[in-house]
PDB file of C-alpha atoms and ligand atoms in Angstrom:
ATOM      1  CA  MET A  10     109.736 100.315 108.608  1.00 42.00           C
ATOM      2  CA  SER A  11     107.072 100.142 106.627  1.00 54.00           C
ATOM      3  CA  PRO A  12     107.595  98.650 102.618  1.00 65.00           C
ATOM      4  CA  ILE A  13     104.667 101.358 100.986  1.00 82.00           C
ATOM      5  CA  ASP A  14     106.404 104.990 100.973  1.00 86.00           C
ATOM      6  CA  VAL A  15     103.917 107.731 101.509  1.00 90.00           C
ATOM      7  CA  PRO A  16     105.769 110.887 101.607  1.00 89.00           C
ATOM      8  CA  GLY A  17     103.999 112.742 103.851  1.00 93.00           C
ATOM      9  CA  ALA A  18     102.470 110.560 105.416  1.00 96.00           C
ATOM     10  CA  GLU A  19     102.421 111.441 108.949  1.00 96.00           C
ATOM     11  CA  SER A  20     101.751 114.814 108.434  1.00 97.00           C
ATOM     12  CA  LEU A  21      98.751 112.913 106.883  1.00 97.00           C
ATOM     13  CA  LEU A  22      98.195 111.018 110.394  1.00 97.00           C
ATOM     14  CA  ARG A  23      99.017 114.735 112.249  1.00 97.00           C
ATOM     15  CA  GLN A  24      95.835 115.662 109.510  1.00 98.00           C
ATOM     16  CA  ALA A  25      93.406 112.342 110.981  1.00 98.00           C
ATOM     17  CA  ILE A  26      94.126 113.171 114.035  1.00 98.00           C
ATOM     18  CA  GLN A  27      92.332 116.843 114.156  1.00 98.00           C
ATOM     19  CA  ALA A  28      89.803 115.905 111.259  1.00 98.00           C
ATOM     20  CA  ARG A  29      88.822 113.140 114.863  1.00 98.00           C
ATOM     21  CA  ASP A  30      87.277 116.816 116.750  1.00 98.00           C
ATOM     22  CA  PRO A  31      84.949 117.130 115.488  1.00 98.00           C
ATOM     23  CA  ALA A  32      83.247 113.193 115.488  1.00 98.00           C
ATOM     24  CA  TYR A  33      80.046 112.524 116.736  1.00 98.00           C
ATOM     25  CA  ALA A  34      79.639 109.146 119.129  1.00 98.00           C
ATOM     26  CA  PRO A  35      77.510 109.403 122.033  1.00 98.00           C
ATOM     27  CA  TYR A  36      77.067 105.703 121.801  1.00 98.00           C
ATOM     28  CA  SER A  37      80.330 103.889 121.158  1.00 97.00           C
ATOM     29  CA  GLY A  38      82.501 106.667 122.294  1.00 97.00           C
ATOM     30  CA  PHE A  39      85.140 105.312 119.869  1.00 98.00           C
ATOM     31  CA  SER A  40      85.863 107.818 117.754  1.00 98.00           C
ATOM     32  CA  VAL A  41      87.812 108.132 114.849  1.00 98.00           C
ATOM     33  CA  GLY A  42      89.815 110.873 112.159  1.00 98.00           C
ATOM     34  CA  ALA A  43      90.258 110.086 108.838  1.00 98.00           C
ATOM     35  CA  ALA A  44      92.692 112.085 106.209  1.00 98.00           C
ATOM     36  CA  LEU A  45      92.178 111.096 102.601  1.00 98.00           C
ATOM     37  CA  LEU A  46      95.047 112.029 100.304  1.00 98.00           C
ATOM     38  CA  ASP A  47      93.360 112.676  96.435  1.00 97.00           C
ATOM     39  CA  THR A  48      96.500 112.748  93.365  1.00 96.00           C
ATOM     40  CA  SER A  49      97.558 116.799  93.363  1.00 97.00           C
ATOM     41  CA  GLY A  50      97.836 116.573  96.821  1.00 96.00           C
ATOM     42  CA  SER A  51      94.822 117.796  98.787  1.00 97.00           C
ATOM     43  CA  VAL A  52      93.141 116.020 101.839  1.00 98.00           C
ATOM     44  CA  HIS A  53      89.813 115.395 102.649  1.00 98.00           C
ATOM     45  CA  THR A  54      89.210 114.306 105.511  1.00 98.00           C
ATOM     46  CA  GLY A  55      85.995 113.026 107.822  1.00 98.00           C
ATOM     47  CA  CYS A  56      84.719 112.050 110.717  1.00 98.00           C
ATOM     48  CA  ASN A  57      82.562 109.050 111.726  1.00 98.00           C
ATOM     49  CA  VAL A  58      79.680 110.090 112.403  1.00 98.00           C
ATOM     50  CA  GLU A  59      76.839 107.838 114.949  1.00 98.00           C
ATOM     51  CA  ASN A  60      72.711 107.778 114.644  1.00 97.00           C
ATOM     52  CA  VAL A  61      70.739 106.439 117.306  1.00 97.00           C
ATOM     53  CA  SER A  62      69.735 103.615 114.627  1.00 97.00           C
ATOM     54  CA  PHE A  63      73.222 102.407 115.350  1.00 95.00           C
ATOM     55  CA  GLY A  64      72.530 100.900 111.401  1.00 95.00           C
ATOM     56  CA  LEU A  65      73.075 104.421 110.013  1.00 97.00           C
ATOM     57  CA  THR A  66      75.492 105.401 111.333  1.00 97.00           C
ATOM     58  CA  VAL A  67      78.894 106.348 108.735  1.00 98.00           C
ATOM     59  CA  CYS A  68      82.869 105.558 109.315  1.00 98.00           C
ATOM     60  CA  ALA A  69      85.121 108.311 109.146  1.00 98.00           C
ATOM     61  CA  GLU A  70      86.850 106.798 105.760  1.00 98.00           C
ATOM     62  CA  ARG A  71      83.482 107.062 104.401  1.00 98.00           C
ATOM     63  CA  THR A  72      82.265 110.407 105.465  1.00 98.00           C
ATOM     64  CA  ALA A  73      86.116 111.856 103.562  1.00 98.00           C
ATOM     65  CA  ILE A  74      85.606 109.416 100.264  1.00 98.00           C
ATOM     66  CA  PHE A  75      82.167 110.820  99.619  1.00 98.00           C
ATOM     67  CA  LYS A  76      83.007 114.500 100.379  1.00 98.00           C
ATOM     68  CA  ALA A  77      85.971 114.021  97.875  1.00 98.00           C
ATOM     69  CA  VAL A  78      84.312 112.606  95.131  1.00 98.00           C
ATOM     70  CA  SER A  79      80.959 115.232  95.449  1.00 98.00           C
ATOM     71  CA  GLN A  80      83.687 117.698  94.897  1.00 97.00           C
ATOM     72  CA  GLY A  81      84.407 115.520  92.075  1.00 98.00           C
ATOM     73  CA  ILE A  82      86.929 114.040  92.744  1.00 98.00           C
ATOM     74  CA  ARG A  83      88.014 110.397  92.100  1.00 98.00           C
ATOM     75  CA  ASP A  84      92.168 109.398  92.240  1.00 97.00           C
ATOM     76  CA  PHE A  85      93.723 109.012  95.278  1.00 98.00           C
ATOM     77  CA  ARG A  86      96.953 108.001  96.864  1.00 97.00           C
ATOM     78  CA  ALA A  87      96.804 107.093 101.129  1.00 98.00           C
ATOM     79  CA  ILE A  88      94.580 107.426 103.996  1.00 98.00           C
ATOM     80  CA  ALA A  89      95.512 107.304 107.190  1.00 98.00           C
ATOM     81  CA  VAL A  90      93.136 107.376 110.061  1.00 98.00           C
ATOM     82  CA  VAL A  91      93.106 106.772 113.303  1.00 98.00           C
ATOM     83  CA  GLY A  92      90.622 105.828 116.298  1.00 98.00           C
ATOM     84  CA  PRO A  93      90.768 107.170 119.931  1.00 97.00           C
ATOM     85  CA  ASP A  94      93.554 106.577 120.818  1.00 97.00           C
ATOM     86  CA  ASP A  95      96.581 108.585 118.570  1.00 95.00           C
ATOM     87  CA  ARG A  96      99.103 105.678 118.899  1.00 95.00           C
ATOM     88  CA  ALA A  97      96.979 102.448 118.443  1.00 96.00           C
ATOM     89  CA  ALA A  98      96.245 100.496 115.315  1.00 94.00           C
ATOM     90  CA  CYS A  99      92.956 101.424 113.682  1.00 95.00           C
ATOM     91  CA  ALA A 100      92.371  99.845 110.063  1.00 95.00           C
ATOM     92  CA  PRO A 101      89.391 100.978 107.901  1.00 98.00           C
ATOM     93  CA  CYS A 102      86.226  98.556 108.641  1.00 97.00           C
ATOM     94  CA  GLY A 103      85.019  96.041 106.340  1.00 96.00           C
ATOM     95  CA  SER A 104      82.404  98.091 104.345  1.00 97.00           C
ATOM     96  CA  CYS A 105      85.294 100.831 104.176  1.00 98.00           C
ATOM     97  CA  ARG A 106      87.290  98.759 103.070  1.00 98.00           C
ATOM     98  CA  GLN A 107      85.461  98.030 100.101  1.00 98.00           C
ATOM     99  CA  VAL A 108      83.897 102.118  98.919  1.00 98.00           C
ATOM    100  CA  LEU A 109      87.330 103.128  99.129  1.00 98.00           C
ATOM    101  CA  ALA A 110      88.261  99.741  96.922  1.00 97.00           C
ATOM    102  CA  GLU A 111      85.908 101.201  94.345  1.00 97.00           C
ATOM    103  CA  PHE A 112      88.130 104.438  93.825  1.00 96.00           C
ATOM    104  CA  ALA A 113      91.398 103.123  94.654  1.00 95.00           C
ATOM    105  CA  PRO A 114      92.157  99.262  95.200  1.00 93.00           C
ATOM    106  CA  GLU A 115      95.689 100.337  95.103  1.00 94.00           C
ATOM    107  CA  LEU A 116      94.620 102.953  98.163  1.00 97.00           C
ATOM    108  CA  ALA A 117      97.857 102.605 100.980  1.00 98.00           C
ATOM    109  CA  VAL A 118      96.079 102.757 104.761  1.00 98.00           C
ATOM    110  CA  VAL A 119      98.099 105.125 107.127  1.00 98.00           C
ATOM    111  CA  THR A 120      97.501 103.982 110.240  1.00 97.00           C
ATOM    112  CA  PRO A 121      99.608 104.922 114.228  1.00 97.00           C
ATOM    113  CA  ASP A 122     101.423 101.371 114.546  1.00 95.00           C
ATOM    114  CA  GLY A 123     100.361 101.369 118.439  1.00 94.00           C
ATOM    115  CA  ALA A 124     103.755 101.067 119.184  1.00 95.00           C
ATOM    116  CA  GLY A 125     105.004 104.890 118.672  1.00 93.00           C
ATOM    117  CA  GLY A 126     105.444 105.233 114.534  1.00 95.00           C
ATOM    118  CA  ILE A 127     103.031 104.230 111.651  1.00 96.00           C
ATOM    119  CA  ARG A 128     102.317 101.606 109.499  1.00 96.00           C
ATOM    120  CA  ILE A 129     101.197 101.139 106.024  1.00 97.00           C
ATOM    121  CA  TRP A 130      99.227  98.915 104.914  1.00 96.00           C
ATOM    122  CA  SER A 131      98.080  98.139 101.094  1.00 96.00           C
ATOM    123  CA  LEU A 132      93.970  98.572 100.371  1.00 97.00           C
ATOM    124  CA  THR A 133      94.648  95.390  98.499  1.00 96.00           C
ATOM    125  CA  GLU A 134      96.411  93.926 101.679  1.00 96.00           C
ATOM    126  CA  LEU A 135      93.274  94.323 103.234  1.00 97.00           C
ATOM    127  CA  LEU A 136      91.054  93.253 101.083  1.00 97.00           C
ATOM    128  CA  PRO A 137      92.206  90.766  99.305  1.00 95.00           C
ATOM    129  CA  ALA A 138      89.875  89.472  95.786  1.00 92.00           C
ATOM    130  CA  ALA A 139      87.518  92.710  96.709  1.00 93.00           C
ATOM    131  CA  PHE A 140      84.486  92.461  94.767  1.00 93.00           C
ATOM    132  CA  ASP A 141      84.642  94.282  91.758  1.00 91.00           C
ATOM    133  CA  ARG A 142      83.317  95.824  88.294  1.00 90.00           C
ATOM    134  CA  THR A 143      84.540  92.517  86.807  1.00 91.00           C
ATOM    135  CA  ASP A 144      82.568  89.906  89.560  1.00 91.00           C
ATOM    136  CA  LEU A 145      79.625  92.529  88.695  1.00 88.00           C
ATOM    137  CA  ARG A 146      79.453  91.285  84.909  1.00 87.00           C
ATOM    138  CA  ALA A 147      80.174  87.690  85.933  1.00 88.00           C
ATOM    139  CA  GLY A 148      77.208  87.243  88.100  1.00 78.00           C
ATOM    140  CA  ARG A 149      74.967  89.055  85.082  1.00 79.00           C
ATOM    141  CA  PRO A 150      72.795  85.835  82.951  1.00 77.00           C
ATOM    142  CA  SER A 151      73.943  86.045  79.288  1.00 69.00           C
TER     143      SER A 151
HETATM  144 ZN1  LIG B 216      84.081 102.030 108.300  1.00 82.28          ZN
END
């Protein structure tokens, strides 16, 4: 039982599994799918897209959020993330946590729990003290 309630979390996780299908991961073999739920109830999906120049690879979570933001959507409730194994936990990487925090610092992150269930994290739990606008202002010379 997760302390955070996300209605439809299981459905969101299933959509992340489906979103994983077109993943392009020839180098790592680690295909990832993400399903991002916005506050209107729409779901925006993404998969990872690798590149032979590894640093140019984009994760599934960032694919999903960039797709949504490019369509004018900026308010999100939850994201489900699944790696190659439908049952294994697969939390977002640090880069994705920072990008998600830009738009949804209170986002719920849904992952398999490794035992056939679901675990729901808060993004603040996964990325405490995220770099944010206050840090940007504080770093400017006066
Ligand atoms: Zn990532």
